[in-house]
Short mmCIF file of C-alpha atoms in Angstrom, two decimals:
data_model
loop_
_atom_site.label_atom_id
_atom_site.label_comp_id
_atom_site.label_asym_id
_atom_site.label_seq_id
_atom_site.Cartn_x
_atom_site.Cartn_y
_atom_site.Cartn_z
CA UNK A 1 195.63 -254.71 -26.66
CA UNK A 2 192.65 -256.05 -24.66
CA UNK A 3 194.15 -258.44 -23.15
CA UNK A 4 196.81 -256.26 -22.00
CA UNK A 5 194.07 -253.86 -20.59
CA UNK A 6 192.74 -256.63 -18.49
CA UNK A 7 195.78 -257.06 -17.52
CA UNK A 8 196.33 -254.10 -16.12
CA UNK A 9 193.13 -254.18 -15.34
CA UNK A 10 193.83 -257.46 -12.67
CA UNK A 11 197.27 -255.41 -11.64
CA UNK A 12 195.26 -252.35 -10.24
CA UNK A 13 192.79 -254.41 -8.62
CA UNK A 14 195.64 -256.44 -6.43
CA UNK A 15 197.36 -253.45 -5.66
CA UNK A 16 194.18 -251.81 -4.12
CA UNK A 17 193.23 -254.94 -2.47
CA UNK A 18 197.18 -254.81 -1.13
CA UNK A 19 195.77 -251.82 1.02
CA UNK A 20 194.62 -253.83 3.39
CA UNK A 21 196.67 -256.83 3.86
CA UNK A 22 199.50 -256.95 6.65
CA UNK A 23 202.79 -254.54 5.74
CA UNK A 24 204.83 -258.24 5.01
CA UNK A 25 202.19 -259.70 2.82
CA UNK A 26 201.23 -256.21 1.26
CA UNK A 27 204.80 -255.66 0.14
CA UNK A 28 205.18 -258.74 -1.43
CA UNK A 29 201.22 -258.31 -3.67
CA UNK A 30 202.21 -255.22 -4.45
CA UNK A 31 205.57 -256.08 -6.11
CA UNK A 32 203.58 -258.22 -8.63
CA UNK A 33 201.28 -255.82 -9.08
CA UNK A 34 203.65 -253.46 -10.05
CA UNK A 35 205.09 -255.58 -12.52
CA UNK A 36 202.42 -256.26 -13.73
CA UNK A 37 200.80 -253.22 -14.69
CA UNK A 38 204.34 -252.08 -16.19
CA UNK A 39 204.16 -255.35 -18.87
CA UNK A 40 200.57 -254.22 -19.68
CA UNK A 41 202.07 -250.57 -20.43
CA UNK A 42 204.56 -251.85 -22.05
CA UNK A 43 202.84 -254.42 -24.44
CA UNK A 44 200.17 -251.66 -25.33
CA UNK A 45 203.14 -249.22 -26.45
CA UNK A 46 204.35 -251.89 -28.56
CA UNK A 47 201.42 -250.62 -30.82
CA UNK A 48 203.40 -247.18 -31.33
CA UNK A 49 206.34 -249.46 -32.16
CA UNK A 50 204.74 -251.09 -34.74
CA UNK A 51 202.46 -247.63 -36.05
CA UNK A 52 205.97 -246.58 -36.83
CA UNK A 53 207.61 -249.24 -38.69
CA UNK A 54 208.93 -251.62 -35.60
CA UNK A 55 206.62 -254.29 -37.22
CA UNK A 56 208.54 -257.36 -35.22
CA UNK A 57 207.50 -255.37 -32.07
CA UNK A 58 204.04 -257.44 -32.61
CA UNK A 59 205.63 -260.05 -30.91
CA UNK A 60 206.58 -258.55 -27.59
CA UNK A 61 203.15 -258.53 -25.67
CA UNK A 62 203.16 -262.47 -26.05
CA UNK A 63 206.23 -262.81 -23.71
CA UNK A 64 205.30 -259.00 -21.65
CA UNK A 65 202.16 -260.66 -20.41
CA UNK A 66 202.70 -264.62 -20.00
CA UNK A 67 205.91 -263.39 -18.15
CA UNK A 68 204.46 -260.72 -15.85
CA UNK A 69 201.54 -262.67 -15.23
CA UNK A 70 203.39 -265.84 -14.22
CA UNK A 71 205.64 -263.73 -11.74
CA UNK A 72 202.78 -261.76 -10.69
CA UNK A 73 200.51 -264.84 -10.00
CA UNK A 74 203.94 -266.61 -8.38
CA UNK A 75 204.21 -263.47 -5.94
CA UNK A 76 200.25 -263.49 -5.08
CA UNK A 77 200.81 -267.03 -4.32
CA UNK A 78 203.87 -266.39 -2.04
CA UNK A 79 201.50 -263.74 -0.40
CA UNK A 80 199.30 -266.30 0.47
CA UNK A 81 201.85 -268.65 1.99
CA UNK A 82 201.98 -271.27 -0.31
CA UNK A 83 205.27 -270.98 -2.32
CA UNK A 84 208.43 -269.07 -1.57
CA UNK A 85 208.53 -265.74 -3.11
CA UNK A 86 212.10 -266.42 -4.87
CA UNK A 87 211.97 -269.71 -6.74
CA UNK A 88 212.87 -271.79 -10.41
CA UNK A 89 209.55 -270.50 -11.72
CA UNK A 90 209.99 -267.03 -10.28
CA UNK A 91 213.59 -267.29 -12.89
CA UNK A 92 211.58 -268.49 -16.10
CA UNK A 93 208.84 -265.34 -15.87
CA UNK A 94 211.84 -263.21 -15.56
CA UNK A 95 213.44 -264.65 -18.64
CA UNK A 96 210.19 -264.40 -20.32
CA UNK A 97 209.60 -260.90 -19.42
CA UNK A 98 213.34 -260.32 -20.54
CA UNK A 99 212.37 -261.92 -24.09
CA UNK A 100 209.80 -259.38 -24.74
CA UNK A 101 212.22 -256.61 -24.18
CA UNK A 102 214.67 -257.42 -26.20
CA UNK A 103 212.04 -258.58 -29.16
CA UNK A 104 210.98 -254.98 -28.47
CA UNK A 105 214.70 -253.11 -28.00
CA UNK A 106 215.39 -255.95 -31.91
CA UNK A 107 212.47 -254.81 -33.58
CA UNK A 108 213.18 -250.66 -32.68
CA UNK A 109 216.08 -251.20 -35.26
CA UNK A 110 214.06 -250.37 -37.76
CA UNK A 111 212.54 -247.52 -37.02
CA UNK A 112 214.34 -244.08 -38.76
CA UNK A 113 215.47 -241.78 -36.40
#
């Protein structure tokens, strides 16, 4: 859970700095950030999953956070002018952040209704 506040913690702070940056750069730092801080919401509501009996949901934040922080640190660095915003490692965060979801969507199975 901390690490998913500093997370969100790091998302906030990029999307204020995206303030003042250039409306083409800005966009593009404040699509990561976005992402970002959703993954960090996301892994720390994993621990309501798990308080009520979704106990696989543990796994979730692992893949939430690498994944978001990969594609947010991939779009900071296309912000920059380094890297092209869409790319092969832009595809793998994705994935990653698509892992965690579904661990999350497997482990709400068993939780009573």
């Amino acid at each position: 859970m901390r690490l998913a506040t500093v997370n969100a913690l790091a998302s906030v702070v990029a999307l204020i700095l995206s303030a003042h940056l250039a409306e083409d750069t800005s966009s593009i730092v404040r699509l990561g950030a976005q992402v970002q801080f959703m993954h960090s919401m996301a892994s720390i509501a994993c621990a309501t999953f798990m308080n009520v009996g979704a106990h696989d949901a543990r796994h979730a934040p692992a893949f939430l956070l690498g994944g978001s922080a990969l594609f947010a640190l991939l779009q900071f660095i296309a912000a920059a002018g380094f890297w092209k915003e869409a790319n092969w490692l832009t595809a793998i965060a994705t994935v990653i952040m698509a892992s965690g979801w579904m661990i999350i969507f497997a482990a709400g199975r068993n939780i009573d209704t």
